[in-house]
GROMACS .gro file of C-alpha atoms in nm:
model
  246
    1UNK     CA    1   9.351  10.801   0.260
    2UNK     CA    2   9.358  10.421   0.317
    3UNK     CA    3   9.223  10.184   0.053
    4UNK     CA    4   9.051   9.848   0.099
    5UNK     CA    5   9.100   9.621  -0.204
    6UNK     CA    6   8.847   9.339  -0.249
    7UNK     CA    7   8.984   9.023  -0.415
    8UNK     CA    8   8.859   8.681  -0.514
    9UNK     CA    9   9.160   8.455  -0.545
   10UNK     CA   10   9.403   8.681  -0.738
   11UNK     CA   11   9.137   8.886  -0.917
   12UNK     CA   12   9.069   9.241  -0.797
   13UNK     CA   13   8.692   9.303  -0.775
   14UNK     CA   14   8.690   9.654  -0.635
   15UNK     CA   15   8.876   9.923  -0.443
   16UNK     CA   16   8.719  10.130  -0.166
   17UNK     CA   17   8.862  10.432   0.014
   18UNK     CA   18   8.780  10.506   0.377
   19UNK     CA   19   8.780  10.867   0.488
   20UNK     CA   20   8.881  10.985   0.832
   21UNK     CA   21   8.577  10.989   1.059
   22UNK     CA   22   8.381  10.751   0.835
   23UNK     CA   23   8.304  10.378   0.833
   24UNK     CA   24   8.287  10.094   0.579
   25UNK     CA   25   8.045   9.804   0.625
   26UNK     CA   26   8.113   9.464   0.467
   27UNK     CA   27   7.852   9.196   0.397
   28UNK     CA   28   7.624   9.013   0.157
   29UNK     CA   29   7.332   9.257   0.168
   30UNK     CA   30   7.323   9.540  -0.086
   31UNK     CA   31   7.307   9.815   0.177
   32UNK     CA   32   7.671   9.749   0.274
   33UNK     CA   33   7.951   9.975   0.148
   34UNK     CA   34   8.135   9.663   0.030
   35UNK     CA   35   7.891   9.399  -0.096
   36UNK     CA   36   8.017   9.041  -0.131
   37UNK     CA   37   7.768   8.812  -0.306
   38UNK     CA   38   7.862   8.483  -0.146
   39UNK     CA   39   7.657   8.258   0.084
   40UNK     CA   40   7.958   8.216   0.316
   41UNK     CA   41   7.933   8.589   0.397
   42UNK     CA   42   7.677   8.714   0.653
   43UNK     CA   43   7.431   8.988   0.563
   44UNK     CA   44   7.628   9.234   0.776
   45UNK     CA   45   7.959   9.058   0.829
   46UNK     CA   46   8.218   9.314   0.943
   47UNK     CA   47   8.285   9.685   0.975
   48UNK     CA   48   8.583   9.919   0.959
   49UNK     CA   49   8.559  10.235   1.172
   50UNK     CA   50   8.787  10.538   1.158
   51UNK     CA   51   8.875  10.610   1.522
   52UNK     CA   52   9.100  10.914   1.554
   53UNK     CA   53   9.403  10.840   1.338
   54UNK     CA   54   9.346  10.463   1.353
   55UNK     CA   55   9.114  10.215   1.183
   56UNK     CA   56   8.930   9.945   1.379
   57UNK     CA   57   8.797   9.626   1.216
   58UNK     CA   58   8.504   9.465   1.401
   59UNK     CA   59   8.340   9.131   1.326
   60UNK     CA   60   7.962   9.184   1.343
   61UNK     CA   61   7.891   8.847   1.504
   62UNK     CA   62   7.916   8.682   1.162
   63UNK     CA   63   7.836   8.313   1.120
   64UNK     CA   64   8.171   8.213   0.967
   65UNK     CA   65   8.398   8.467   1.136
   66UNK     CA   66   8.646   8.730   1.017
   67UNK     CA   67   9.018   8.655   0.986
   68UNK     CA   68   9.317   8.890   0.971
   69UNK     CA   69   9.645   8.741   0.852
   70UNK     CA   70   9.496   8.392   0.906
   71UNK     CA   71   9.391   8.460   1.266
   72UNK     CA   72   9.029   8.471   1.384
   73UNK     CA   73   8.943   8.811   1.534
   74UNK     CA   74   8.656   8.991   1.700
   75UNK     CA   75   8.824   9.336   1.683
   76UNK     CA   76   9.157   9.436   1.531
   77UNK     CA   77   9.344   9.766   1.486
   78UNK     CA   78   9.440   9.756   1.119
   79UNK     CA   79   9.797   9.798   0.997
   80UNK     CA   80   9.937   9.856   0.649
   81UNK     CA   81   9.889   9.552   0.420
   82UNK     CA   82   9.675   9.355   0.665
   83UNK     CA   83   9.492   9.076   0.479
   84UNK     CA   84   9.129   9.032   0.585
   85UNK     CA   85   8.949   8.707   0.496
   86UNK     CA   86   8.568   8.714   0.470
   87UNK     CA   87   8.423   8.388   0.341
   88UNK     CA   88   8.613   8.297   0.024
   89UNK     CA   89   8.706   8.660  -0.047
   90UNK     CA   90   8.997   8.866   0.080
   91UNK     CA   91   9.036   9.236   0.147
   92UNK     CA   92   9.371   9.410   0.173
   93UNK     CA   93   9.391   9.723   0.390
   94UNK     CA   94   9.665   9.963   0.280
   95UNK     CA   95   9.763  10.324   0.343
   96UNK     CA   96   9.833  10.540   0.039
   97UNK     CA   97  10.188  10.652  -0.027
   98UNK     CA   98  10.254  10.962   0.180
   99UNK     CA   99   9.975  10.890   0.429
  100UNK     CA  100  10.063  10.938   0.794
  101UNK     CA  101  10.054  10.591   0.944
  102UNK     CA  102   9.964  10.559   1.313
  103UNK     CA  103  10.218  10.394   1.535
  104UNK     CA  104  10.140  10.038   1.636
  105UNK     CA  105   9.930  10.044   1.950
  106UNK     CA  106  10.049   9.913   2.283
  107UNK     CA  107   9.870   9.600   2.396
  108UNK     CA  108   9.639   9.759   2.652
  109UNK     CA  109   9.322   9.587   2.765
  110UNK     CA  110   9.106   9.799   2.535
  111UNK     CA  111   9.335   9.812   2.232
  112UNK     CA  112   9.458   9.454   2.220
  113UNK     CA  113   9.327   9.243   1.935
  114UNK     CA  114   9.116   8.955   2.062
  115UNK     CA  115   9.254   8.645   1.887
  116UNK     CA  116   9.172   8.279   1.929
  117UNK     CA  117   9.336   7.973   1.779
  118UNK     CA  118   9.118   7.883   1.480
  119UNK     CA  119   9.105   7.505   1.533
  120UNK     CA  120   9.042   7.543   1.904
  121UNK     CA  121   8.770   7.801   1.835
  122UNK     CA  122   8.587   7.570   1.598
  123UNK     CA  123   8.601   7.287   1.852
  124UNK     CA  124   8.458   7.518   2.116
  125UNK     CA  125   8.191   7.639   1.874
  126UNK     CA  126   8.082   7.282   1.795
  127UNK     CA  127   8.061   7.195   2.167
  128UNK     CA  128   7.867   7.513   2.239
  129UNK     CA  129   7.611   7.435   1.967
  130UNK     CA  130   7.562   7.085   2.109
  131UNK     CA  131   7.515   7.223   2.459
  132UNK     CA  132   7.262   7.481   2.338
  133UNK     CA  133   7.062   7.207   2.163
  134UNK     CA  134   7.051   7.001   2.486
  135UNK     CA  135   6.958   7.300   2.700
  136UNK     CA  136   6.679   7.398   2.459
  137UNK     CA  137   6.504   7.070   2.538
  138UNK     CA  138   6.551   7.118   2.912
  139UNK     CA  139   6.435   7.477   2.917
  140UNK     CA  140   6.097   7.423   2.749
  141UNK     CA  141   5.830   7.598   2.947
  142UNK     CA  142   6.074   7.839   3.117
  143UNK     CA  143   6.070   8.215   3.047
  144UNK     CA  144   6.221   8.314   2.712
  145UNK     CA  145   6.533   8.525   2.673
  146UNK     CA  146   6.515   8.900   2.616
  147UNK     CA  147   6.765   9.153   2.487
  148UNK     CA  148   6.928   9.457   2.643
  149UNK     CA  149   7.110   9.745   2.476
  150UNK     CA  150   7.481   9.806   2.531
  151UNK     CA  151   7.708  10.093   2.426
  152UNK     CA  152   8.068   9.995   2.357
  153UNK     CA  153   8.325  10.279   2.355
  154UNK     CA  154   8.534  10.322   2.041
  155UNK     CA  155   8.684  10.652   2.158
  156UNK     CA  156   8.653  10.896   2.450
  157UNK     CA  157   8.594  10.625   2.707
  158UNK     CA  158   8.655  10.264   2.797
  159UNK     CA  159   8.453   9.947   2.827
  160UNK     CA  160   8.078   9.911   2.789
  161UNK     CA  161   7.768  10.081   2.929
  162UNK     CA  162   7.466   9.855   2.979
  163UNK     CA  163   7.142  10.043   2.905
  164UNK     CA  164   6.958   9.891   3.202
  165UNK     CA  165   6.762  10.205   3.294
  166UNK     CA  166   6.455  10.326   3.106
  167UNK     CA  167   6.626  10.661   3.044
  168UNK     CA  168   7.001  10.713   3.004
  169UNK     CA  169   7.133  11.072   3.018
  170UNK     CA  170   7.440  11.172   2.816
  171UNK     CA  171   7.623  11.503   2.878
  172UNK     CA  172   7.909  11.671   3.055
  173UNK     CA  173   7.733  11.698   3.390
  174UNK     CA  174   7.893  11.464   3.645
  175UNK     CA  175   7.550  11.323   3.729
  176UNK     CA  176   7.497  11.199   3.371
  177UNK     CA  177   7.489  10.824   3.314
  178UNK     CA  178   7.745  10.871   3.035
  179UNK     CA  179   7.977  11.169   3.087
  180UNK     CA  180   8.136  11.317   2.773
  181UNK     CA  181   8.362  11.621   2.739
  182UNK     CA  182   8.352  11.906   2.491
  183UNK     CA  183   8.315  12.285   2.508
  184UNK     CA  184   7.984  12.283   2.318
  185UNK     CA  185   7.837  11.978   2.495
  186UNK     CA  186   7.543  12.061   2.724
  187UNK     CA  187   7.504  11.929   3.078
  188UNK     CA  188   7.243  11.696   2.934
  189UNK     CA  189   7.298  11.682   2.560
  190UNK     CA  190   7.109  11.366   2.470
  191UNK     CA  191   6.916  11.074   2.613
  192UNK     CA  192   6.860  10.710   2.522
  193UNK     CA  193   6.516  10.577   2.613
  194UNK     CA  194   6.392  10.220   2.598
  195UNK     CA  195   6.052  10.188   2.430
  196UNK     CA  196   5.847   9.880   2.337
  197UNK     CA  197   5.995   9.873   1.986
  198UNK     CA  198   6.358   9.948   2.075
  199UNK     CA  199   6.605  10.210   2.196
  200UNK     CA  200   6.574  10.574   2.085
  201UNK     CA  201   6.850  10.837   2.093
  202UNK     CA  202   6.710  11.188   2.139
  203UNK     CA  203   6.876  11.530   2.117
  204UNK     CA  204   6.808  11.739   2.430
  205UNK     CA  205   7.012  12.058   2.406
  206UNK     CA  206   7.343  12.235   2.351
  207UNK     CA  207   7.539  12.335   2.044
  208UNK     CA  208   7.688  11.988   2.006
  209UNK     CA  209   7.426  11.759   1.855
  210UNK     CA  210   7.468  11.380   1.863
  211UNK     CA  211   7.540  11.192   1.541
  212UNK     CA  212   7.434  10.842   1.443
  213UNK     CA  213   7.642  10.692   1.161
  214UNK     CA  214   7.775  11.045   1.092
  215UNK     CA  215   7.420  11.186   1.052
  216UNK     CA  216   7.316  11.468   1.290
  217UNK     CA  217   7.022  11.381   1.516
  218UNK     CA  218   6.793  11.682   1.551
  219UNK     CA  219   6.506  11.508   1.733
  220UNK     CA  220   6.491  11.130   1.790
  221UNK     CA  221   6.612  10.823   1.603
  222UNK     CA  222   6.562  10.449   1.654
  223UNK     CA  223   6.896  10.277   1.713
  224UNK     CA  224   6.984   9.972   1.504
  225UNK     CA  225   7.239   9.701   1.577
  226UNK     CA  226   7.600   9.826   1.531
  227UNK     CA  227   7.500  10.193   1.487
  228UNK     CA  228   7.785  10.432   1.572
  229UNK     CA  229   7.701  10.724   1.804
  230UNK     CA  230   7.920  11.035   1.832
  231UNK     CA  231   7.887  11.319   2.082
  232UNK     CA  232   8.164  11.550   2.195
  233UNK     CA  233   8.475  11.345   2.269
  234UNK     CA  234   8.289  11.013   2.273
  235UNK     CA  235   8.234  10.760   1.996
  236UNK     CA  236   8.031  10.451   2.084
  237UNK     CA  237   7.877  10.153   1.909
  238UNK     CA  238   7.527  10.028   1.992
  239UNK     CA  239   7.473   9.653   2.020
  240UNK     CA  240   7.220   9.425   2.189
  241UNK     CA  241   7.288   9.124   2.408
  242UNK     CA  242   7.058   8.838   2.502
  243UNK     CA  243   6.977   8.782   2.871
  244UNK     CA  244   6.753   8.521   3.032
  245UNK     CA  245   6.441   8.646   3.203
  246UNK     CA  246   6.414   8.552   3.568
   0.00000   0.00000   0.00000
């Protein structure tokens, strides 16, 4: 079972194990699995997901970014002894002695770590903030931006599914909006509906019930940013993106 060791400078603050099929959240707020009390750390800064035999680190759109081995990342498949920098703290990801370690992944479009040069990124970020400030003045009086839900595949699929319809069907029927496999998955196993206060995942039928953050959904549940959804062979993460109203 891999261990994540939290350090400040050379001092070990805590050690956290991550079980197969589970997740670890990292951030300043107390509801994280790994809480880092530092203003340089976002409330929900990053997350480690167990995906099959591998472990995926995702930056949760943090203000100051997440670094692995001194490189800025958005997602990264973790390897033994990877050093993760969050604010002024570091976390070391390591497999236990005797653990089966997954082979290093090939650099496919979905698996490849997204890395940017740190200095270049910060220059781009500064320019982008300046441009946004200018555009804010120009866009006064125009329609405000809205948000739309997106499901990003972690396993059992590829890419993203934009939740543009009012009702999204999930099941093994070929007519489903999101097709997932599994012997116990119903033709329509679950739905995601957009309501005035957000997106709701609802169980419809079949022996295989959907899970949100490893909790079985028996009726309906409101989806929150970065929730992990599992059903049959699929594992997806829910996020929202801003779009401009026309």
